[in-house]
mmCIF file of C-alpha atoms in Angstrom:
data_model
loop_
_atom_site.group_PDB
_atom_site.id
_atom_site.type_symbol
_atom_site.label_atom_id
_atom_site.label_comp_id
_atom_site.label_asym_id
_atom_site.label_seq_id
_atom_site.Cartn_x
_atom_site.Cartn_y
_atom_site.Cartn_z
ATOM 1 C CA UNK A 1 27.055 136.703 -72.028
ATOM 2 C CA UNK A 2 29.489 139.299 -71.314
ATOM 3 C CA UNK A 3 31.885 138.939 -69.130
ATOM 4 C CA UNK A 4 32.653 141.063 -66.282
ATOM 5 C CA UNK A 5 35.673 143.339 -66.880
ATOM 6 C CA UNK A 6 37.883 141.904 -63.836
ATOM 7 C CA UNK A 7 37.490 138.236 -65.552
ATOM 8 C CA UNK A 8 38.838 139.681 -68.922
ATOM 9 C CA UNK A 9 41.590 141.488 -66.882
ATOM 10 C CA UNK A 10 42.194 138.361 -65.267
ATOM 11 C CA UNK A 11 46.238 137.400 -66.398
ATOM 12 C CA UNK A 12 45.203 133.913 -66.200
ATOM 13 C CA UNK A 13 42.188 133.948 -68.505
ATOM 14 C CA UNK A 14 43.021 131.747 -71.701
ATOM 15 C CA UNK A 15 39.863 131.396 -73.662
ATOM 16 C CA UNK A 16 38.735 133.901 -75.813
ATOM 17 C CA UNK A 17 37.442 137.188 -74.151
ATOM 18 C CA UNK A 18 34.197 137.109 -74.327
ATOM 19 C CA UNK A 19 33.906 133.250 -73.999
ATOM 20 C CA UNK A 20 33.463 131.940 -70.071
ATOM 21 C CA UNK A 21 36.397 129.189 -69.029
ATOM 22 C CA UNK A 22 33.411 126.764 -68.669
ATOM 23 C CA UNK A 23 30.055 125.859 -70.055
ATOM 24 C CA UNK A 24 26.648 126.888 -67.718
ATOM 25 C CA UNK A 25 26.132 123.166 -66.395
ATOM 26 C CA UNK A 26 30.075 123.152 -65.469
ATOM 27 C CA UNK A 27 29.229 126.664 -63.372
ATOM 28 C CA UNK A 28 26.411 125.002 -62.006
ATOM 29 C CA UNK A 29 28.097 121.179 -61.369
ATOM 30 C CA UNK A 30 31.180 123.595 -59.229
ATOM 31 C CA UNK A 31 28.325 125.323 -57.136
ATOM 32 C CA UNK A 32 26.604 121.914 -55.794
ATOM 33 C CA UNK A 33 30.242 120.738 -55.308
ATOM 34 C CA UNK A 34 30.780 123.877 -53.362
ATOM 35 C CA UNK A 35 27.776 123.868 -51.534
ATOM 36 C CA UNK A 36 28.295 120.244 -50.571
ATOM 37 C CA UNK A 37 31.230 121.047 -48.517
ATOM 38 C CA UNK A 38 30.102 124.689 -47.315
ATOM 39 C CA UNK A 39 26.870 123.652 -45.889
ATOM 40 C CA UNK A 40 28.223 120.410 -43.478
ATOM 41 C CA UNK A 41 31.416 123.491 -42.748
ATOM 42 C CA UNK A 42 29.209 126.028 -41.527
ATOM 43 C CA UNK A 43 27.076 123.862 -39.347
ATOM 44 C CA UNK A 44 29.557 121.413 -38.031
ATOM 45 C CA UNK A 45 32.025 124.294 -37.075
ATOM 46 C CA UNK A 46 29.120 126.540 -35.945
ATOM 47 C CA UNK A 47 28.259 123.363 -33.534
ATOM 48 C CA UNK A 48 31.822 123.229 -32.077
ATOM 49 C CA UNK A 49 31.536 127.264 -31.184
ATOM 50 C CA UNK A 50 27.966 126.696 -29.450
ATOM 51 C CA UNK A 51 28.615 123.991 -27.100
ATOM 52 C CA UNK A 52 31.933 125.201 -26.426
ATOM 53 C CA UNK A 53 30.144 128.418 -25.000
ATOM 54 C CA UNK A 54 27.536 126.553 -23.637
ATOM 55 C CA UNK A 55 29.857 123.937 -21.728
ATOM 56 C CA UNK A 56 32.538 124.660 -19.420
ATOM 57 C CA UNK A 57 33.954 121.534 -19.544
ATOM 58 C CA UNK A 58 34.910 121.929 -22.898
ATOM 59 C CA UNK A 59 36.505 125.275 -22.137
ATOM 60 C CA UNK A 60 39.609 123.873 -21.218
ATOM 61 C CA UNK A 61 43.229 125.767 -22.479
ATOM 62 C CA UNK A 62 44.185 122.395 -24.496
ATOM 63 C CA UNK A 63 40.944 123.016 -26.724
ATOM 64 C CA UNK A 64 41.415 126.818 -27.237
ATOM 65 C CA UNK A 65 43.351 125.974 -30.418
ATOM 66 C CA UNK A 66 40.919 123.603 -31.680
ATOM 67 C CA UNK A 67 37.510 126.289 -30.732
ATOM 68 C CA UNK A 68 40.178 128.998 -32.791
ATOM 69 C CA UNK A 69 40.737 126.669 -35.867
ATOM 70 C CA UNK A 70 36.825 126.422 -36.113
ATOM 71 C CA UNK A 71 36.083 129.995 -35.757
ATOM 72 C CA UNK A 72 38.785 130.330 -38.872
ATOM 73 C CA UNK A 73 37.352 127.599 -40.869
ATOM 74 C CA UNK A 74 33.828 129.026 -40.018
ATOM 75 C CA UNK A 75 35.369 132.401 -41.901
ATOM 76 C CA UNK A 76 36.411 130.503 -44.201
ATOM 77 C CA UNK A 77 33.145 129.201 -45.254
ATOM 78 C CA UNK A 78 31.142 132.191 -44.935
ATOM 79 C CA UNK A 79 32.974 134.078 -46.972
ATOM 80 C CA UNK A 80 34.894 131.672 -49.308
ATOM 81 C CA UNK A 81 32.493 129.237 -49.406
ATOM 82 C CA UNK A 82 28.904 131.149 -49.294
ATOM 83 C CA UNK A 83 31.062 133.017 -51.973
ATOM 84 C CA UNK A 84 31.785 130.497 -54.409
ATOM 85 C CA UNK A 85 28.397 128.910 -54.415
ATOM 86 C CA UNK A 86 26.847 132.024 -55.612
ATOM 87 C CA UNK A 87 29.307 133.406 -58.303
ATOM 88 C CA UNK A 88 29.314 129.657 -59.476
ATOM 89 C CA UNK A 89 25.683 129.456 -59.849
ATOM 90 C CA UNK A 90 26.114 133.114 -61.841
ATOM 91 C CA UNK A 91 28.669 131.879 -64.002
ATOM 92 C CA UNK A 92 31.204 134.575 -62.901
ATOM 93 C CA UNK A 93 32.405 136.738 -60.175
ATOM 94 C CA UNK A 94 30.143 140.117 -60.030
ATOM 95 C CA UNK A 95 31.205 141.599 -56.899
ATOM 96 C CA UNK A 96 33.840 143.867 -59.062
ATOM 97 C CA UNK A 97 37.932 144.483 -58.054
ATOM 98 C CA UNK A 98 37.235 145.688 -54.605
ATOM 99 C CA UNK A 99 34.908 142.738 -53.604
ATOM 100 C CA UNK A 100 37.819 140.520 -55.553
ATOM 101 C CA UNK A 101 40.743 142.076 -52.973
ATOM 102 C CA UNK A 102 37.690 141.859 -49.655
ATOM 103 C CA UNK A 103 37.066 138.260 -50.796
ATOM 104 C CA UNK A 104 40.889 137.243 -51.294
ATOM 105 C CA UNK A 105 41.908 139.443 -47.851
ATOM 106 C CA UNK A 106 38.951 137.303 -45.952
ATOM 107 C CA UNK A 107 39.258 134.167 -47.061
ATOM 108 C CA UNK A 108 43.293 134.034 -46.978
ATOM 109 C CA UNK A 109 42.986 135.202 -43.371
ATOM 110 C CA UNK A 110 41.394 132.461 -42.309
ATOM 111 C CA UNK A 111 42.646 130.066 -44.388
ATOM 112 C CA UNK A 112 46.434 130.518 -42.946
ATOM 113 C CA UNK A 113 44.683 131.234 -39.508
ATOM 114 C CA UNK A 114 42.939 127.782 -39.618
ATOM 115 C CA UNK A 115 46.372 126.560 -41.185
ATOM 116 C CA UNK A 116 48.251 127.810 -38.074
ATOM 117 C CA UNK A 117 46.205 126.456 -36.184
ATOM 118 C CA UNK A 118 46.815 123.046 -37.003
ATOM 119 C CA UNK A 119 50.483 123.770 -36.517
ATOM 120 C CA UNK A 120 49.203 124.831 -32.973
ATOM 121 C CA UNK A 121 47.745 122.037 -31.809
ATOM 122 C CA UNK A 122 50.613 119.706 -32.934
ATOM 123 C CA UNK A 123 52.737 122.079 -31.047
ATOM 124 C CA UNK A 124 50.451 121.836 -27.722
ATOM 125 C CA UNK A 125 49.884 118.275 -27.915
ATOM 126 C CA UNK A 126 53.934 117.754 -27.849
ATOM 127 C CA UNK A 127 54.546 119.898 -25.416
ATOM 128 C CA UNK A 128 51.682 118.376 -22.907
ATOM 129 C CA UNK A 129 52.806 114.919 -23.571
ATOM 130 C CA UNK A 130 56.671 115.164 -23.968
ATOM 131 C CA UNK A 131 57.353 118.443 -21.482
ATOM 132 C CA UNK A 132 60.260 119.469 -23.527
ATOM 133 C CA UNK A 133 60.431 122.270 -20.932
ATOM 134 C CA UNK A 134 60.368 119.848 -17.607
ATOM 135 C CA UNK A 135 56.780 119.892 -15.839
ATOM 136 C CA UNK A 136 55.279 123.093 -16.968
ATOM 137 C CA UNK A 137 51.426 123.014 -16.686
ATOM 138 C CA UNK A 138 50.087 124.437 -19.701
ATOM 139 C CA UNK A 139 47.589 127.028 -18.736
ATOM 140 C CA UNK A 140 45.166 129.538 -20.032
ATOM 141 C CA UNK A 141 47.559 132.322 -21.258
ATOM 142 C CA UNK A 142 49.772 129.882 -22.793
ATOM 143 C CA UNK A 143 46.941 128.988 -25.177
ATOM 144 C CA UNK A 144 45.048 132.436 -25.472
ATOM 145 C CA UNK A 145 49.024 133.723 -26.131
ATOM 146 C CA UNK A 146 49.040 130.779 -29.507
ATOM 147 C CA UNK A 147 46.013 132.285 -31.127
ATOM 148 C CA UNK A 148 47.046 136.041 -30.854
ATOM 149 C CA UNK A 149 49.780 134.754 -32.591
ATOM 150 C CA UNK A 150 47.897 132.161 -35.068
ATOM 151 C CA UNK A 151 45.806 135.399 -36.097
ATOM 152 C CA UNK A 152 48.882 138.116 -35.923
ATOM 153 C CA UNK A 153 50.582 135.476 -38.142
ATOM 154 C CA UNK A 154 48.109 135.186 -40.914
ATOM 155 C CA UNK A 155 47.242 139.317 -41.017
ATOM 156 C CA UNK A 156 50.797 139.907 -41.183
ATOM 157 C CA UNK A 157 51.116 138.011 -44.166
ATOM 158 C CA UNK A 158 47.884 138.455 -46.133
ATOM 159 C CA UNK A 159 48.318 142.389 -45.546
ATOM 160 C CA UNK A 160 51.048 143.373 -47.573
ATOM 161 C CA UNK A 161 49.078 142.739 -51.538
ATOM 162 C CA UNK A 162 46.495 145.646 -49.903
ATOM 163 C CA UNK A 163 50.088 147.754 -50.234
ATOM 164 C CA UNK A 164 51.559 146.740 -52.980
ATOM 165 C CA UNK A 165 53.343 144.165 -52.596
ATOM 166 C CA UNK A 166 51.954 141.241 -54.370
ATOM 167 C CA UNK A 167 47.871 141.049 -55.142
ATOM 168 C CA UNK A 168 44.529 139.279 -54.750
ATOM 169 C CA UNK A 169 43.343 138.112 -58.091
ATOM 170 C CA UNK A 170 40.389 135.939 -59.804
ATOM 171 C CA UNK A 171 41.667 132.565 -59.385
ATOM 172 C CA UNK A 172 40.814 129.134 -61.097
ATOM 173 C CA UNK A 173 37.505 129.677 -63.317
ATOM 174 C CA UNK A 174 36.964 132.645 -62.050
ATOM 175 C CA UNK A 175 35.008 132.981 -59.512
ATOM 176 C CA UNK A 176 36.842 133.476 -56.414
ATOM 177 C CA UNK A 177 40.306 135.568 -55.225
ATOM 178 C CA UNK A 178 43.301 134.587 -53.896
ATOM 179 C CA UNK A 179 46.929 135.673 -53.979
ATOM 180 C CA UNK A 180 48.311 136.416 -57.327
ATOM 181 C CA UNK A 181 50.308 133.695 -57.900
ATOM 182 C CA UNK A 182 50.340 133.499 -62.061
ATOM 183 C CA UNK A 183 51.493 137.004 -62.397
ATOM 184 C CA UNK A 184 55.353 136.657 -63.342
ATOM 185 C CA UNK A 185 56.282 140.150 -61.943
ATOM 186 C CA UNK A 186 59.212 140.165 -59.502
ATOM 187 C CA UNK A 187 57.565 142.155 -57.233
ATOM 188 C CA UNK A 188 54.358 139.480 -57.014
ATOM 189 C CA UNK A 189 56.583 136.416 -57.198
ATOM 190 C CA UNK A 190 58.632 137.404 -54.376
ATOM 191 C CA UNK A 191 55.637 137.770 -52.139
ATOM 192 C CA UNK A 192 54.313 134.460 -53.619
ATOM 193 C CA UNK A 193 57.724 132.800 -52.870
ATOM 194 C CA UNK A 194 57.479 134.338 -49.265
ATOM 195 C CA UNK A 195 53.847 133.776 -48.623
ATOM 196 C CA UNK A 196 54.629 129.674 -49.449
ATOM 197 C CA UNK A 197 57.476 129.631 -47.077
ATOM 198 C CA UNK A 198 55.761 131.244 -44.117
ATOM 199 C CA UNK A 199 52.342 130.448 -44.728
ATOM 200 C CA UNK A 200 52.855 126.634 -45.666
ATOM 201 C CA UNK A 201 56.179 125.237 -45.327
ATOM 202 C CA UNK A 202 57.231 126.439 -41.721
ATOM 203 C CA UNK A 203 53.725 125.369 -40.328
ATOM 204 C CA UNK A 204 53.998 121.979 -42.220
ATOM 205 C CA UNK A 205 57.707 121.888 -40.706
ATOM 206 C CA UNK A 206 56.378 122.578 -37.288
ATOM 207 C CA UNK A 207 53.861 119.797 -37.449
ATOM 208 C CA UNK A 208 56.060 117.015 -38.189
ATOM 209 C CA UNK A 209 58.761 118.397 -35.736
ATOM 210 C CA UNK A 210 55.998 118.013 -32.839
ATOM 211 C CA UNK A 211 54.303 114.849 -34.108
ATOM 212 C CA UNK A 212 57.255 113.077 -34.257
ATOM 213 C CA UNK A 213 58.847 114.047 -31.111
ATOM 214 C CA UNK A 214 55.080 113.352 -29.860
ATOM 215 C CA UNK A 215 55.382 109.332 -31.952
ATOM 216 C CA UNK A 216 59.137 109.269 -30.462
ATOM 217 C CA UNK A 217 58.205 109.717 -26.381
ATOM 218 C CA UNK A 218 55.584 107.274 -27.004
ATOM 219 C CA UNK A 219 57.415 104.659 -28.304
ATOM 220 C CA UNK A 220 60.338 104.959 -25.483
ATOM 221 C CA UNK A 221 57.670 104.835 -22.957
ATOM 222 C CA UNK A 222 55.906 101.749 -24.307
ATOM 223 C CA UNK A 223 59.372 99.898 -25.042
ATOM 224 C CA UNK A 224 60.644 100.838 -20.644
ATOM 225 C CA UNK A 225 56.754 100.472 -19.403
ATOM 226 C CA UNK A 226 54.242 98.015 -19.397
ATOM 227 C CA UNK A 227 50.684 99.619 -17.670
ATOM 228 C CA UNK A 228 47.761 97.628 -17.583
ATOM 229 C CA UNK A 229 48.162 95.273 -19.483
ATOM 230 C CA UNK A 230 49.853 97.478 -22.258
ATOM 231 C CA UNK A 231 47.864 101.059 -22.355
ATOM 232 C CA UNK A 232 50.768 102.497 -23.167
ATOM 233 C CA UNK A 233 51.729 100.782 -26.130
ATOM 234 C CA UNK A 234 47.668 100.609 -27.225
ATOM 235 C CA UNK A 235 47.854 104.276 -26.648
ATOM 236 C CA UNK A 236 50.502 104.725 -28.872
ATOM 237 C CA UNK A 237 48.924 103.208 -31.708
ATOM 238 C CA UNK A 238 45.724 104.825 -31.382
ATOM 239 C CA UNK A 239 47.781 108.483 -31.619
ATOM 240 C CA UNK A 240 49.890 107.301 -34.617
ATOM 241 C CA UNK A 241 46.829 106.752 -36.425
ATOM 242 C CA UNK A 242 45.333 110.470 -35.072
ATOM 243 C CA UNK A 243 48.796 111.795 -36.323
ATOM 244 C CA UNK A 244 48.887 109.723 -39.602
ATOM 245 C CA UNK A 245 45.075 111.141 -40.422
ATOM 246 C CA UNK A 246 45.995 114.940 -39.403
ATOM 247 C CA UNK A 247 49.231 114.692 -41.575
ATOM 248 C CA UNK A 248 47.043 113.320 -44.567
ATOM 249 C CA UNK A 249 44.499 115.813 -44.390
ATOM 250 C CA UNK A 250 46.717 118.824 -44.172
ATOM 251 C CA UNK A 251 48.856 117.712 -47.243
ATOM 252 C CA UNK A 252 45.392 116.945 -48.919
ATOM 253 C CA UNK A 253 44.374 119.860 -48.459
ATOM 254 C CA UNK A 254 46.973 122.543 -49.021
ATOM 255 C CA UNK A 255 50.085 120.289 -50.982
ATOM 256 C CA UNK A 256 48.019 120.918 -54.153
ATOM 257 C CA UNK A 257 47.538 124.824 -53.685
ATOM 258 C CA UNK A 258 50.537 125.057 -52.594
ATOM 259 C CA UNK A 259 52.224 123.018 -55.313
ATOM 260 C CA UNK A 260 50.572 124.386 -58.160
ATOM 261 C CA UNK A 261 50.941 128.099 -57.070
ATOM 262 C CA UNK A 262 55.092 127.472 -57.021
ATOM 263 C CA UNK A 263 55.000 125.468 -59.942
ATOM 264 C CA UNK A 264 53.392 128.138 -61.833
ATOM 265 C CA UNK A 265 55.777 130.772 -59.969
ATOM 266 C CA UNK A 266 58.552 128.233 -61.518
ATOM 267 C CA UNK A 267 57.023 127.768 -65.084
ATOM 268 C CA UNK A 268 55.555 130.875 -65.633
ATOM 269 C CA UNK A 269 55.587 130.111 -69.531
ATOM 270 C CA UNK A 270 53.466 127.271 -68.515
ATOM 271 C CA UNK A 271 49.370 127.414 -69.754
ATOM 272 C CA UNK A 272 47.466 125.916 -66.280
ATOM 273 C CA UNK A 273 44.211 125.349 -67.650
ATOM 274 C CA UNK A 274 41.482 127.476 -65.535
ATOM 275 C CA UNK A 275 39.727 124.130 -64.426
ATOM 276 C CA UNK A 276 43.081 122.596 -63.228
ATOM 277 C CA UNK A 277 43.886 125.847 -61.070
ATOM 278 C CA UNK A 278 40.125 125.510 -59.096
ATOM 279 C CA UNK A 279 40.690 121.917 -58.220
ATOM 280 C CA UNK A 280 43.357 122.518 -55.582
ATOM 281 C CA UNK A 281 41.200 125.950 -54.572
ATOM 282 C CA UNK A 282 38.517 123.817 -53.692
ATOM 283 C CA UNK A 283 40.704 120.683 -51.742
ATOM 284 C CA UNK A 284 42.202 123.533 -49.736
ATOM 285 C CA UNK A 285 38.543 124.967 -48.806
ATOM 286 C CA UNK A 286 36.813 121.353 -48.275
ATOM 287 C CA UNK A 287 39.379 121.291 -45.486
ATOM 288 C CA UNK A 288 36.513 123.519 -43.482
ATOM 289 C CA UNK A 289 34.346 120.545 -43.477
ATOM 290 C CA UNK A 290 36.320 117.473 -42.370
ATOM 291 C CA UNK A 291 38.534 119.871 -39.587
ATOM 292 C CA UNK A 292 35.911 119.392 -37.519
ATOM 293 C CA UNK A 293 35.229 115.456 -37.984
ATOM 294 C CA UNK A 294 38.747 114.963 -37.764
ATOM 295 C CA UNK A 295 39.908 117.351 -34.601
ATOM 296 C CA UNK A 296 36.807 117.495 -32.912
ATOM 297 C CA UNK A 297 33.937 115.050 -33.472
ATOM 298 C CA UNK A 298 36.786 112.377 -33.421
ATOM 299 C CA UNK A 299 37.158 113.716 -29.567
ATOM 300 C CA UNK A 300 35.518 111.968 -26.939
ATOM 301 C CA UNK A 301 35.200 115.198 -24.711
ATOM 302 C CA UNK A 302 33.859 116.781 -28.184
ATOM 303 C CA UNK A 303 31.654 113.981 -29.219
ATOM 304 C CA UNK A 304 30.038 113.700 -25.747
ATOM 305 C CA UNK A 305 28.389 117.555 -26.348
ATOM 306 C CA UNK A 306 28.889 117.675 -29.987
ATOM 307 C CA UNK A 307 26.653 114.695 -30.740
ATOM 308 C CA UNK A 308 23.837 115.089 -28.774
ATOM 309 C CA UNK A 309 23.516 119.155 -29.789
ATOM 310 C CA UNK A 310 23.436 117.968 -33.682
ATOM 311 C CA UNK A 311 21.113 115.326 -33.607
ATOM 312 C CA UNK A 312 18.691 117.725 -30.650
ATOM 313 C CA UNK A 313 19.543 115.565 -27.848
ATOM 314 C CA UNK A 314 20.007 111.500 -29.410
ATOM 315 C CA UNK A 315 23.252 110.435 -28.776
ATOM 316 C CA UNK A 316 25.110 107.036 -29.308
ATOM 317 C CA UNK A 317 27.464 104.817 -27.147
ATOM 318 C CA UNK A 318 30.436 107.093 -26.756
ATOM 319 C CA UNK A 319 32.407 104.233 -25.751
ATOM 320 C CA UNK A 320 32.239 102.199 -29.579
ATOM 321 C CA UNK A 321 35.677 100.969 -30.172
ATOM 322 C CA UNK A 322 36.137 102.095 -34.019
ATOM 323 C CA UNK A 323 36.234 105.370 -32.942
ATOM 324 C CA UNK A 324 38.202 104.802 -29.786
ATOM 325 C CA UNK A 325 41.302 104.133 -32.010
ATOM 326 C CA UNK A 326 40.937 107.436 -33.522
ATOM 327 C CA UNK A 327 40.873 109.373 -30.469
ATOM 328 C CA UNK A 328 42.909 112.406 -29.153
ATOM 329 C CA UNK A 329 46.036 112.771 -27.685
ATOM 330 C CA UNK A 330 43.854 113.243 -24.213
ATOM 331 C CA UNK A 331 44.338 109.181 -23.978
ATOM 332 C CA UNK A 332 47.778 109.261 -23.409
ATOM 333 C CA UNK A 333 47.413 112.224 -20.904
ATOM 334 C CA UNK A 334 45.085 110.583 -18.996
ATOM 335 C CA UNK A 335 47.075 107.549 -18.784
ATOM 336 C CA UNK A 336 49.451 110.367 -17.557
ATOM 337 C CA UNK A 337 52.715 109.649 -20.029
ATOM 338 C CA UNK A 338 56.065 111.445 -19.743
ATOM 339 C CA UNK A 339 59.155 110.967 -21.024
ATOM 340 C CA UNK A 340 61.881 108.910 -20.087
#
């Protein structure tokens, strides 16, 4: 079959020209892959949006960053995603060089968006439970003024390969578009180079500034105060593991992308393999699918709507302990924690 004319283009294409990176059954074995993480994406992040509008309770400022992150990831898997499956079950990208540059733009906007987000709600949950500012409520327009910014963020910084500088690219197989980051010329590595310190590294820095200040007020409060019977200390614990998972999950997700793309930007003589460069692609995208288990459904205020909306109106005994020690950082704000 021949190829489309943007996959022979493709700088990253190794095989012969007319030959496809992989054989039909891999194409197909990617799309079910893809289409196992899309489907539970769309619908569990879709879920979050409805019974956030159809709840007030749940339209609090604290969870304004968490609603934002699943609109983003919700982008993410509509266009990215949806995307994927298709040109995967195709065997190649068909949409031509201006669908490649839409896709890339899209997806890349909400990716970082949904990235930034993460970094938000670190950011929020330190600043509610240590008050690094003295007793400052956080309100509405503190929240609504973090994901102006979360978006601004991301367009600033996926906006400049529309212009020139750097470009959106097949990626991987083949079959999707990113940001350039295999082609060696100055201009493209310099954005690439950029794009990983803005777009990964100073979020990623962010988040384990605020977590660990977060872990660090904790433990002086649970060393100076003993509340019933130690909630303090228990509620330390259960955040540490909430941190610990959200940590995981975001190097799980974007270390890989992030690592191959400078590595590559580093060893441009290096031959990446076009299967090798759409496994980190695709860790970075199933990240759509467990944001929600792991922000949201893991949240009792969450779970109590959530739950009940996904399985039409069954629901199960909100207060099981397993997933008590994975809950939010709403525990130790309840139990009303400051620093010493």
């Amino acid at each position: 079959m021949q190829l489309p004319e943007l996959l022979q283009n493709a700088s990253f294409y190794t095989g012969p020209q007319n030959e496809p990176p992989l054989s039909r059954a891999g194409f197909i074995v990617l799309s079910i892959i893809m289409a196992f993480f899309t489907i539970p994406a769309i619908v569990l992040n879709a879920t979050v949006i409805i019974v956030s509008l159809m709840n007030k309770q749940l339209r609090q400022p604290l969870n304004y960053a968490l609603v934002n992150m699943a609109v983003a990831d919700l982008g993410t898997a509509m266009t990215g995603g949806v995307l994927s499956v298709i040109n995967n079950a195709q065997g190649y990208f068909s949409l031509g060089r201006t669908g490649c540059v839409m896709e890339g733009f899209a997806v890349s906007l909400c990716g970082i968006t949904s990235l930034c987000s993460v970094a938000l709600i670190a950011i929020e949950r330190m600043f509610v439970v240590c008050k690094p500012l003295g007793p400052i409520t956080f309100q509405k327009r503190h929240a609504v003024g973090g994901i102006v910014l979360s978006w601004l963020w991301s367009f600033t910084w996926n906006l400049p390969p529309l212009f020139g500088w750097g470009r959106y690219e097949l990626e991987g197989v083949g079959t999707s578009c990113a940001p350039d980051w295999h082609n060696t010329d100055r201009n493209n590595v310099s954005y690439i180079i950029a794009y990983f310190a803005v777009c990964f590294a100073f979020p990623f820095t962010l988040i384990l500034i605020s977590y660990a200040k977060l872990l660090w007020t904790l433990h002086q409060v649970s060393k100076m105060t003993c509340v019933e019977g130690g909630a303090v200390a228990k509620g330390e614990m259960k955040v540490a593991c909430m941190v610990i998972l959200m940590v995981l999950s975001f190097l799980i997700s974007w270390l890989p992308y992030a690592g191959l793309a400078m590595f590559v930007v580093c060893r441009p003589e290096a031959k990446i393999h076009p299967l090798v460069g759409t496994v980190p692609v695709y860790l970075a995208k199933s990240s759509t699918a467990y944001n929600p288990i792991i922000y949201i459904l893991l949240n009792k205020q969450f779970r109590k709507y959530a739950v009940p909306f996904l399985l039409c109106g069954k629901s199960f005994d909100d207060e099981d302990e397993a997933s008590e020690a994975v809950t939010t950082v709403e525990t130790i704000t309840t139990n009303k924690v400051a620093p010493s």
